[in-house]
Coordinates of C-alpha atoms in Angstrom, one line a residue:
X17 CA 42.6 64.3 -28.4
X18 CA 43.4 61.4 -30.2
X19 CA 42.8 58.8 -27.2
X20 CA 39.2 60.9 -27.5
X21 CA 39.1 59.9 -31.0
X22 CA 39.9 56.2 -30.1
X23 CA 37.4 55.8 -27.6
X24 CA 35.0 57.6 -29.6
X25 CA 35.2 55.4 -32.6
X26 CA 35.5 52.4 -30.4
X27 CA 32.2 53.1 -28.6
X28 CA 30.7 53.6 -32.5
X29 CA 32.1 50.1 -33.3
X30 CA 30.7 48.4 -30.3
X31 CA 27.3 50.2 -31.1
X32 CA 27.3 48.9 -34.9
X33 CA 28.2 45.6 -33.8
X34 CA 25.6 45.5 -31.1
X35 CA 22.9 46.4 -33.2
X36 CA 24.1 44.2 -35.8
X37 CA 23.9 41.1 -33.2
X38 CA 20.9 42.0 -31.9
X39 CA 19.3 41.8 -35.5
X40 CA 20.7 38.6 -35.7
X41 CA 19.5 37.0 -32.4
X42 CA 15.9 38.1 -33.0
X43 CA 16.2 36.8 -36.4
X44 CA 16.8 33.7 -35.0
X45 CA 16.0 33.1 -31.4
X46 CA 13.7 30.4 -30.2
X47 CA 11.2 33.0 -29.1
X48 CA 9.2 33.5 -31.5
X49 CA 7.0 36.6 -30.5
X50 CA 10.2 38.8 -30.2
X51 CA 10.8 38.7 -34.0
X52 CA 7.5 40.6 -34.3
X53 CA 7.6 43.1 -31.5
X54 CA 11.5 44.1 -31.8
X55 CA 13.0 42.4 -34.0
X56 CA 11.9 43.9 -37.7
X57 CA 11.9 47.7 -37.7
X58 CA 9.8 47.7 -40.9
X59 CA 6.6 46.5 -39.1
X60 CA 3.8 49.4 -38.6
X61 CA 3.1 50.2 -35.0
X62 CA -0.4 48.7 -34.8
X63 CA 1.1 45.4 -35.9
X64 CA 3.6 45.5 -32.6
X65 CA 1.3 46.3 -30.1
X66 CA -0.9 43.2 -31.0
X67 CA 1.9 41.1 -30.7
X68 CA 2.8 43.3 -27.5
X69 CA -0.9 42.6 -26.1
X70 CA -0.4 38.9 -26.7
X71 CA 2.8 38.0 -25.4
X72 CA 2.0 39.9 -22.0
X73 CA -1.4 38.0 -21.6
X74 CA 0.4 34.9 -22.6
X75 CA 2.6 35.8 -20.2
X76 CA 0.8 36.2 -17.4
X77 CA -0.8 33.0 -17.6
X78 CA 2.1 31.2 -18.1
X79 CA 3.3 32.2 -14.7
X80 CA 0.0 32.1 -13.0
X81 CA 0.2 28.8 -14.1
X82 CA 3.4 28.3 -13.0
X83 CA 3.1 29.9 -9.5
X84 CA -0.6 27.4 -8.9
X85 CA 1.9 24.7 -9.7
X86 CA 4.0 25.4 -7.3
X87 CA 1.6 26.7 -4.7
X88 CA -0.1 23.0 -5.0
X89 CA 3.5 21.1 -4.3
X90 CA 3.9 23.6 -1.3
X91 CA 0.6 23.0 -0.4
X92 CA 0.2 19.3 -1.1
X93 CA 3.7 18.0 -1.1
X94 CA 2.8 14.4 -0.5
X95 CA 0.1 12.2 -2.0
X96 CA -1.0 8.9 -0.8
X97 CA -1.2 5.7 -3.5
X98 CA -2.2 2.1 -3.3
X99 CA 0.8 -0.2 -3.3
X100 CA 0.9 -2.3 -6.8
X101 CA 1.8 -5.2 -5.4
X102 CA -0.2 -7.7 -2.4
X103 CA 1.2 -8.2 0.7
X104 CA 0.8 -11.7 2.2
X105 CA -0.5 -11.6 5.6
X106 CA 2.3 -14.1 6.6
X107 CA 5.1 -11.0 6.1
X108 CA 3.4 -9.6 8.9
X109 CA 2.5 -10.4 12.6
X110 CA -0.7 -11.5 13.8
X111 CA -2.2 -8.3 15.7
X112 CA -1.6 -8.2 19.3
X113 CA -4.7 -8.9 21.5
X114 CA -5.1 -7.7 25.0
X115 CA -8.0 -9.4 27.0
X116 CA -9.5 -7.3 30.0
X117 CA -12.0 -8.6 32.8
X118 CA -14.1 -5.8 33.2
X119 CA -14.2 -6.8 37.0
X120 CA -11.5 -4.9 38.6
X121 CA -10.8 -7.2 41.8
X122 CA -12.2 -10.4 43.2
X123 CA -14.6 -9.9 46.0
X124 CA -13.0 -13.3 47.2
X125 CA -9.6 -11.1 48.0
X126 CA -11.2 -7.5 49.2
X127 CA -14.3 -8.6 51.0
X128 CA -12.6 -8.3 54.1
X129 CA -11.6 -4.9 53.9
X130 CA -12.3 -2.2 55.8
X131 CA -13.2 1.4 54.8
X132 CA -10.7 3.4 56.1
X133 CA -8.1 1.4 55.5
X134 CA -5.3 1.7 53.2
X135 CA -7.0 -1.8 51.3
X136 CA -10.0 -0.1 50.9
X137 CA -7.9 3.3 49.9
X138 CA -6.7 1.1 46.8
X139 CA -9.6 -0.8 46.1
X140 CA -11.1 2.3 45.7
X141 CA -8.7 3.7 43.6
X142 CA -9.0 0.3 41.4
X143 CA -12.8 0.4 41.4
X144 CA -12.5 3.8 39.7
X145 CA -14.5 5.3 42.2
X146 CA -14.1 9.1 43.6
X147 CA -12.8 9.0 46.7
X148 CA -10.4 11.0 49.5
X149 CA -8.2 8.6 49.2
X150 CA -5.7 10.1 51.7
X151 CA -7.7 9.0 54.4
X152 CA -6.7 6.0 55.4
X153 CA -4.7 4.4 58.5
X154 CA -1.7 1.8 58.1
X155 CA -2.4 0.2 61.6
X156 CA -2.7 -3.4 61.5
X157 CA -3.6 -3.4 58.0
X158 CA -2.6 -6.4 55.4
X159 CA -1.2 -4.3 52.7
X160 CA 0.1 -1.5 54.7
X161 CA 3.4 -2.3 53.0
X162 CA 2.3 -3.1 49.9
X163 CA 2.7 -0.8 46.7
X164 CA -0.4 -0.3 44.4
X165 CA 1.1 -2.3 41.6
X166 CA 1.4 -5.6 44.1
X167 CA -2.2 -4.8 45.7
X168 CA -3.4 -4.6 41.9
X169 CA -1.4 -7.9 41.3
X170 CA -3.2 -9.8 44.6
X171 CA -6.6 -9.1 43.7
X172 CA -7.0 -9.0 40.0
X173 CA -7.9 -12.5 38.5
X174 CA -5.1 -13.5 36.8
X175 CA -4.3 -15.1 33.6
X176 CA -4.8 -18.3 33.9
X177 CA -8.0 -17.9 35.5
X178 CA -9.0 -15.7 33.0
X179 CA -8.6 -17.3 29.9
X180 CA -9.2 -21.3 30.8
X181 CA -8.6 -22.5 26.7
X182 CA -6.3 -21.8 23.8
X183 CA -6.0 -22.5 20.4
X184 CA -3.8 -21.4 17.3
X185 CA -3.4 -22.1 14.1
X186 CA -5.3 -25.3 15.0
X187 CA -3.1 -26.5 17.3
X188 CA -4.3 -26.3 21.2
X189 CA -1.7 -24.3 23.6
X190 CA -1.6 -23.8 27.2
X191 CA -2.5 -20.5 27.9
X192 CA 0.3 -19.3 29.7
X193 CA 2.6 -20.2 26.9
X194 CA 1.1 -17.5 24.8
X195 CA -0.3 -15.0 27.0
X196 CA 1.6 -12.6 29.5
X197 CA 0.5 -10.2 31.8
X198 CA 0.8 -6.8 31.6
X199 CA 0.0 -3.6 33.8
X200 CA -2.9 -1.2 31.2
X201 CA -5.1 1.4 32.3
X202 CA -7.7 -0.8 32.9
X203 CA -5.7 -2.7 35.6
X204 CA -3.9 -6.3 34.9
X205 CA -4.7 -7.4 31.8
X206 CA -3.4 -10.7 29.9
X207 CA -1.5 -9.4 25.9
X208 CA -0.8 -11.7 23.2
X209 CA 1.8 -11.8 20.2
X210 CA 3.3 -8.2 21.8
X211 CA 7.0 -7.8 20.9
X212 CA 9.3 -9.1 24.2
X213 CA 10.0 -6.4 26.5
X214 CA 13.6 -6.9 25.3
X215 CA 13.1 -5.1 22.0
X216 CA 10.2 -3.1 22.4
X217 CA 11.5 -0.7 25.8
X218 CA 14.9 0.9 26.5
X219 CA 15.2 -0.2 30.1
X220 CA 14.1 -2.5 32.0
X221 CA 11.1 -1.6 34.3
X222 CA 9.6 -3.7 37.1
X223 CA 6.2 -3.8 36.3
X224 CA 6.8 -5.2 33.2
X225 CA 6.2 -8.8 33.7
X226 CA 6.7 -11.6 31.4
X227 CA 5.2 -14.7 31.5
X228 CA 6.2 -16.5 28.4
X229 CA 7.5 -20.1 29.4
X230 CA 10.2 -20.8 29.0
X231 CA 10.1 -24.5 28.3
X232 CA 12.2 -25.8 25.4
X233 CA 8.9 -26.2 23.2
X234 CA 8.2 -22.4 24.0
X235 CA 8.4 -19.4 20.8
X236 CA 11.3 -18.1 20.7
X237 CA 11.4 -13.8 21.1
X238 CA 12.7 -12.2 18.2
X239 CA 12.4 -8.6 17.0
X240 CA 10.4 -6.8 14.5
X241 CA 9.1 -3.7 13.2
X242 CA 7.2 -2.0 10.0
X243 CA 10.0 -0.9 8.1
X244 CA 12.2 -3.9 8.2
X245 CA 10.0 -6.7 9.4
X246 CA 11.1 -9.6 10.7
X247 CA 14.9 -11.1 10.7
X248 CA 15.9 -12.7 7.9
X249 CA 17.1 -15.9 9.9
X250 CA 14.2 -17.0 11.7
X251 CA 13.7 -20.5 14.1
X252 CA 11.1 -22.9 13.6
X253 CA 8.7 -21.2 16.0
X254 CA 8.8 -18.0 17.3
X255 CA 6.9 -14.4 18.4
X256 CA 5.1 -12.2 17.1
X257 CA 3.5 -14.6 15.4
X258 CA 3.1 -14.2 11.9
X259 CA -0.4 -14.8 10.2
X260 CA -0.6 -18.1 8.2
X261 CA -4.3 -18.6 7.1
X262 CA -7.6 -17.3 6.8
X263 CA -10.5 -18.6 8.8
X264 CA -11.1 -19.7 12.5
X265 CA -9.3 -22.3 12.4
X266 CA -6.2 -20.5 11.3
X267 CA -6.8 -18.0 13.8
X268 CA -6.8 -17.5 17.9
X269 CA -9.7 -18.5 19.7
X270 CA -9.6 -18.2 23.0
X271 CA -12.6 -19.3 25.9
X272 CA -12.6 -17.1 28.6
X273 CA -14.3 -17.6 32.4
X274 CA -15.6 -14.2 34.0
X275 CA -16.0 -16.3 37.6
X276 CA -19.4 -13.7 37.7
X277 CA -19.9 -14.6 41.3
X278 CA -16.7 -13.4 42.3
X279 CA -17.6 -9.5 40.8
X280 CA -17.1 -7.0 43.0
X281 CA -16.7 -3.8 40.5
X282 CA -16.7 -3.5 37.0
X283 CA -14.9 -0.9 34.9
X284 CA -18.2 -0.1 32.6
X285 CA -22.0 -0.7 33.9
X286 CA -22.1 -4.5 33.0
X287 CA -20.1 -8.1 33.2
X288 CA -17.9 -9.5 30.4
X289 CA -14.5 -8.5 29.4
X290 CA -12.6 -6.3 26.8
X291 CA -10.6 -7.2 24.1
X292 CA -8.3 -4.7 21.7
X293 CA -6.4 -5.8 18.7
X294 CA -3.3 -3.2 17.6
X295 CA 0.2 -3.4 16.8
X296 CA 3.0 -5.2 18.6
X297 CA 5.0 -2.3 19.1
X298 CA 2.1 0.0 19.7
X299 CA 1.1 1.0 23.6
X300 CA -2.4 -0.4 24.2
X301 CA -5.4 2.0 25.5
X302 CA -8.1 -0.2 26.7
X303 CA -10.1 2.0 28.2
X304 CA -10.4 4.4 25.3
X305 CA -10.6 2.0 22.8
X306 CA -11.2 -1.7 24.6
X307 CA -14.1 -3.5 22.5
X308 CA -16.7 -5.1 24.2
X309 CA -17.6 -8.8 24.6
X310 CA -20.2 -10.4 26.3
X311 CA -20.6 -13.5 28.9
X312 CA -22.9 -16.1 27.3
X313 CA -22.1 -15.6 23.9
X314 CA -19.4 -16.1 21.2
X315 CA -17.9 -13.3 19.4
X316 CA -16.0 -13.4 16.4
X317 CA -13.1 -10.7 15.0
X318 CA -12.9 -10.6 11.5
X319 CA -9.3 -9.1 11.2
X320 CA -8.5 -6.6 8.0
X321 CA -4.7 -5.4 8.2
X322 CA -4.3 -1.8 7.0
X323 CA -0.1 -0.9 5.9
X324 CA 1.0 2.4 5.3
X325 CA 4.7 2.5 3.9
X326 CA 6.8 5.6 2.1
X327 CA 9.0 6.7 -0.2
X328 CA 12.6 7.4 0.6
X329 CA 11.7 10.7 -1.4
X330 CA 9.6 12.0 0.8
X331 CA 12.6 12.5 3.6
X332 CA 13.3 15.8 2.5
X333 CA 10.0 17.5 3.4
X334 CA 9.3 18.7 6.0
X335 CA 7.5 16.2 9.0
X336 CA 4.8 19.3 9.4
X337 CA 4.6 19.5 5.5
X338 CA 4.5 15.2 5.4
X339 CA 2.6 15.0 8.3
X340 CA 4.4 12.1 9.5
X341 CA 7.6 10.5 10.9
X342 CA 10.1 8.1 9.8
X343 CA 11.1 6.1 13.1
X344 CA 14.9 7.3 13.4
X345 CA 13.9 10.8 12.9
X346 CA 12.6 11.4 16.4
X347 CA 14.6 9.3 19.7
X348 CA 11.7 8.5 22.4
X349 CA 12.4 8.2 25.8
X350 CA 11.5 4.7 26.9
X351 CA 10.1 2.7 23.7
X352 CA 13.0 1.8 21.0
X353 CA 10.3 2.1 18.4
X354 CA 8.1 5.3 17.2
X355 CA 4.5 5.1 16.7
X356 CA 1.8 7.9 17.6
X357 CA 0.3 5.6 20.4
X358 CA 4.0 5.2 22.0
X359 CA 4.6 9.1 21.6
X360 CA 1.6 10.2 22.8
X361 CA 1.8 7.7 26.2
X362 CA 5.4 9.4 27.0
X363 CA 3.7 12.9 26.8
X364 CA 1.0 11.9 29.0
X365 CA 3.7 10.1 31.8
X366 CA 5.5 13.5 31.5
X367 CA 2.0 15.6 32.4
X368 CA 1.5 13.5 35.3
X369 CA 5.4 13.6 36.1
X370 CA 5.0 17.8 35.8
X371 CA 1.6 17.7 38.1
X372 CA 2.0 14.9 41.1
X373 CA 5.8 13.9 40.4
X374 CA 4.9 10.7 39.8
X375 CA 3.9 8.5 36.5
X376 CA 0.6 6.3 37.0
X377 CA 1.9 2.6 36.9
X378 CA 0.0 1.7 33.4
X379 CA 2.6 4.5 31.5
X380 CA 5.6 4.1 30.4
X381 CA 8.8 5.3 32.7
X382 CA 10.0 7.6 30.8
X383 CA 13.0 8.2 33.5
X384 CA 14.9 5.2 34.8
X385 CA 14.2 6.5 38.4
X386 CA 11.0 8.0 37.9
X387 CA 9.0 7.2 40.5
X388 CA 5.6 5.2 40.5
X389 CA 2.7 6.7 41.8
X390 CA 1.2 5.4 44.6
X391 CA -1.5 6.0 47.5
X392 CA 0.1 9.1 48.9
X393 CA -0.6 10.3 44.9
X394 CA -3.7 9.1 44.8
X395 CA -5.7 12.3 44.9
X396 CA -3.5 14.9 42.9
X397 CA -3.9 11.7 40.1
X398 CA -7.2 11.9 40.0
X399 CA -7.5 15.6 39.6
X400 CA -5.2 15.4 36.5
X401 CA -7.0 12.4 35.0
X402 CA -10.0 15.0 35.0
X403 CA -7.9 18.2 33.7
X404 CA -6.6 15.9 31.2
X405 CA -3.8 18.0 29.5
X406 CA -2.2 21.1 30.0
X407 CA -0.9 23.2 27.7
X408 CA 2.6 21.5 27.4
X409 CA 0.9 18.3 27.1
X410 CA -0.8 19.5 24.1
X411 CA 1.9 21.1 22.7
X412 CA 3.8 17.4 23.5
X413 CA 0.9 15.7 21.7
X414 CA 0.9 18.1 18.9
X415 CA 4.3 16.5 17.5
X416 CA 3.2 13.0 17.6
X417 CA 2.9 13.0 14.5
X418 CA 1.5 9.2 12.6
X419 CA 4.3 7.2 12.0
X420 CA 5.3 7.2 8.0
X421 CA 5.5 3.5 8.0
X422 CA 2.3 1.5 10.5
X423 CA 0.6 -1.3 10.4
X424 CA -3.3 -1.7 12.0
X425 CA -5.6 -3.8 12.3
X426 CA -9.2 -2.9 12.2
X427 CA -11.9 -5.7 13.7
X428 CA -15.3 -6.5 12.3
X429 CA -17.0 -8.2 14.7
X430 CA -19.9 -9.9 15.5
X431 CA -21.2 -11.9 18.2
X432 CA -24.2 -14.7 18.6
X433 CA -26.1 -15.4 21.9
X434 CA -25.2 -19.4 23.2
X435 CA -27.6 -21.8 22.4
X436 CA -30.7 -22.1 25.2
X437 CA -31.2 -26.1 24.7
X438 CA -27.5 -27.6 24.7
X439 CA -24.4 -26.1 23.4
X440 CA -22.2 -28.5 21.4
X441 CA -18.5 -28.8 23.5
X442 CA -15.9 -27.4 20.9
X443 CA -13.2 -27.6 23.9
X444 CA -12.4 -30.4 26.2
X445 CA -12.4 -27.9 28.7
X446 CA -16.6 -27.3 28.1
X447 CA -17.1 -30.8 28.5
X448 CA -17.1 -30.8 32.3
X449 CA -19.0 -27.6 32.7
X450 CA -23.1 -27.5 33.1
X451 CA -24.5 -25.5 30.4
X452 CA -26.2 -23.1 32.7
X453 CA -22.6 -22.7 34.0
X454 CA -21.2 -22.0 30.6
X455 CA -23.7 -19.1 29.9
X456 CA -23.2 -17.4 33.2
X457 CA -19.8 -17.4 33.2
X458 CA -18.0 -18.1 29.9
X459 CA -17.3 -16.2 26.4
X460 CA -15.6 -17.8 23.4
X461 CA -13.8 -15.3 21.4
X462 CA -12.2 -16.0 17.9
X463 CA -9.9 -13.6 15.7
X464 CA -8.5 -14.7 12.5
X465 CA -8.0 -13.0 9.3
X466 CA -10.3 -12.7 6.4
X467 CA -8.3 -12.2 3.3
X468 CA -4.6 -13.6 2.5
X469 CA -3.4 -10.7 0.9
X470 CA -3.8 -7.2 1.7
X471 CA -2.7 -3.8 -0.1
X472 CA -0.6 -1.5 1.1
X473 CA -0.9 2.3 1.3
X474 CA 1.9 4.3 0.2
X475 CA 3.3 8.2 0.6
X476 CA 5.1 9.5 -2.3
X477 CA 5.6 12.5 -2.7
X478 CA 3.4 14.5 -5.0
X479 CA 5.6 16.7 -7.4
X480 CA 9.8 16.0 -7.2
X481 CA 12.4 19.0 -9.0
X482 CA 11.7 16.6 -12.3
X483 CA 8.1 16.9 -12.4
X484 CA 8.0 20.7 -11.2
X485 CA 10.4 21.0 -14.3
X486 CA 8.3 19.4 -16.9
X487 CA 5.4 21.2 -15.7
X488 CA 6.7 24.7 -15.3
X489 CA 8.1 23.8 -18.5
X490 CA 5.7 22.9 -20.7
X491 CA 3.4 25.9 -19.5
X492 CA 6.3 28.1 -20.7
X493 CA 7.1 26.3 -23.6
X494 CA 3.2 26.0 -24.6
X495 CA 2.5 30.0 -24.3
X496 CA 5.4 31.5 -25.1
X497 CA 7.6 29.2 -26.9
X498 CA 10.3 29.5 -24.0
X499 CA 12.6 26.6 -23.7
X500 CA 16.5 26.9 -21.9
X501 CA 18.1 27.7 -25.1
X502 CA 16.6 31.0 -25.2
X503 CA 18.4 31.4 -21.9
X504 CA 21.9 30.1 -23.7
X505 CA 21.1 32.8 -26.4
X506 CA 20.8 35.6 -24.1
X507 CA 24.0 34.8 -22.2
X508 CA 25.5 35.2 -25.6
X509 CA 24.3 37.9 -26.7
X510 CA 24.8 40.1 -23.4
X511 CA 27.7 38.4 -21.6
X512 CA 29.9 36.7 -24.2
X513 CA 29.7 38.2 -27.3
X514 CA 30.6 41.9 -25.8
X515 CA 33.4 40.0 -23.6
X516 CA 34.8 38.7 -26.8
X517 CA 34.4 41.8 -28.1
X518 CA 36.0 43.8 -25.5
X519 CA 39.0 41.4 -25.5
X520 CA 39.4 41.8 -29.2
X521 CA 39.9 45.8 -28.8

């Protein structure tokens, strides 16, 4: 009976004290509302259910608010800003330039060859013509040994055939200093200012060949990529060449010789070449993107340099959310370097890999014994070059996501016929041509940059836990008067005061 008593009186005490505390904390809180709604009995009824009304619209617009808020960051988590500084052109590499003859083979080299033959198998294959090309004999033929790549390398017109003058940065350069050759999808092609083989693959492949002399006046190789950029100890001359100047003269031009009577097939309906300008560590796709020029005339690449950088805040979101990737966040399988080009290239070697078991010689091995396809693949090639994709190569493709930090280049070009009547000799190398010569066969092509600095784009991300904060709270703050020491006063009043409380009993 009397522990009843006890308790009772107790639970009495606690109740007193509770409503005496509660008076007090909606005397005083931060939340103004609740002093009119339950914190002064003596208010009529009709006075508590306006207040009532207004603190639940207010409330429900201060979380609408709230949730839109946070619906945009989900949405929307990264925005994309202009860099408040200039970047000088010299920071970054001159673009690398590959230079296509649109003629696929010399008819000097393949005239001879028979149809039927395994020759004539290839050159067909070259030519980009439809053909059965398994049937062939390899009786008494010249290449009947030979693999594609070396047939490709015997009757292609080769660099320094191809481009017959060189100058940079005002200073003339023999051709084959500058300019190696390199397998693309348009056949053998001649690339300048691409990063060495050294640091741009994994491995070493055979069918990467480099040119670059290697006299003691020759640019030295040395490595470089968007995020970093180049070493900080540099030598005296060296590759990728950075940009110096604006103008021609600071630029590359380059005079190039079609030799038109030696066409025997042309990769579009027409003579001339193809040029593309792109990064140094990018994979080039000539016949997707190749840009035209024409024999007879001279065509000019004005050269604007496009950046795109990032935050380190941006890490934590998600790549899908982002949409892009920072380069150590995804290993390829043959280039040391991510960019969408290079990621996309692996997941079309791996479709052909999955279809013929073989990876056409212009992609990259993305297996150190993969194997290279040849004549015997000839035909299941060209069915998957017209299927495209399948659905793992689209999946593969899917995740190539842009890389977060790229540099491009985007030409503007334009191009002016030669002159009928004479044509003044800018190159000692004109000077022993007839003009009629010069117009069938030749096409001087200059890039060089317009503009000395250039701004960058950069990826931040839109909203960070600071900014949600101050957001979130000022829309709580502005309807409702809700701040974190209302949240402090309710911990007191429900957890600590009736602990204390408890413990003093």
């Amino acid at each position: 009976m009397n522990t009843m008593n006890f308790l009772n009186r107790v639970q009495e005490k606690l109740r007193r004290n509770g409503q005496k505390r509660k008076h007090i904390f909606l005397r005083n809180t931060s939340l103004e509302l609740l002093k009119y709604i339950i914190g002064d009995r003596h208010f009529p009824w009709w006075i508590k259910l306006y207040f009532i009304s207004i603190f639940a619209s207010l409330m429900y617009v201060a979380v609408n608010l709230a949730v839109r808020v946070f619906v945009k960051w989900e949405d929307t988590p990264v925005i994309i800003g202009i860099s408040s500084t200039m970047t000088p052109i010299s920071k970054i590499p001159f673009p690398a330039i590959t230079v296509c003859n649109m003629n696929q083979a010399k008819k000097s080299k393949v005239k001879d060859l028979k149809p039927g033959s395994l020759g004539y198998s290839m050159l067909q294959k070259t030519c980009f013509k439809e053909n059965y090309y398994g049937n062939y004999t390899t009786s008494n033929q010249r290449y009947k040994n030979e693999t594609f790549q070396n047939f490709i390398l015997d009757v292609s017109e080769r660099c320094e055939d191809l481009i017959v003058s060189c100058m940079f940065h005002k200073k003339k350069l023999p051709c084959t200093d500058i300019f190696r050759e390199i397998f693309v999808d348009e056949g053998l092609c001649c690339v300048f200012n691409l990063l060495h083989p050294y640091y741009l693959y994994k491995f070493r492949s055979t069918y990467i060949r480099d040119y670059t002399s290697t006299n003691r006046f020759a640019d030295i190789a040395v490595d470089w990529n968007p995020i970093s950029g180049y070493p900080q100890k540099l030598p005296s001359s060296y590759y990728p060449r950075p940009g110096v100047g604006i103008g021609i003269a600071m630029g590359l031009q380059i005079i190039l010789n079609g030799h038109v009577d030696d066409y025997i097939c042309s990769s579009t309906n027409g003579q001339g070449f193809k040029v593309l300008l792109y990064n140094p560590i990018d994979q080039p796709r000539m016949k997707e993107s190749g840009l035209p020029v024409m024999i007879g005339h001279q065509t000019t690449f004005r050269i604007i340099a496009r950046s795109f950088e990032a935050l380190p805040n941006i890490r934590n979101i998600h790549r899908t959310k982002r949409q892009c990737i920072f380069s150590d966040e995804v290993e390829l399988y043959f280039y040391r370097y991510y960019t969408r080009r290079n990621c996309e290239s692996e997941c079309d070697a791996l479709f052909f890999l999955r279809l013929c078991d073989c990876i056409p010689y212009y992609l990259p091995l993305v297996f150190s014994n993969a194997t290279v396809c040849d004549t015997a693949q000839f035909d299941c090639c060209t069915n998957a070059e017209i299927q495209i994709y399948d659905k793992e190569s689209y999946k593969c493709k899917d995740l190539c996501l842009t890389s977060c930090h790229d540099l491009t280049f985007f030409p503007d070009s334009f191009t002016t016929p030669f002159s009928q009547k004479e044509l003044k000799a800018q190159s000692d190398y004109l000077k022993n041509l007839s003009n009629d010569y010069i117009r069938k066969n030749l096409a001087v092509v200059n890039f060089y940059f317009s503009e000395n600095y250039f701004r960058s784009n950069v990826r931040t991300s839109y909203t960070g836990p600071t900014e949600y904060m101050s957001l979130t709270g000022g829309i709580m703050s502005l309807m409702i008067g809700f701040s974190v020491i209302f949240i402090a006063e309710i911990l007191y009043v429900i957890v600590l005061f009736f602990i204390s409380l408890f413990f003093k009993f």
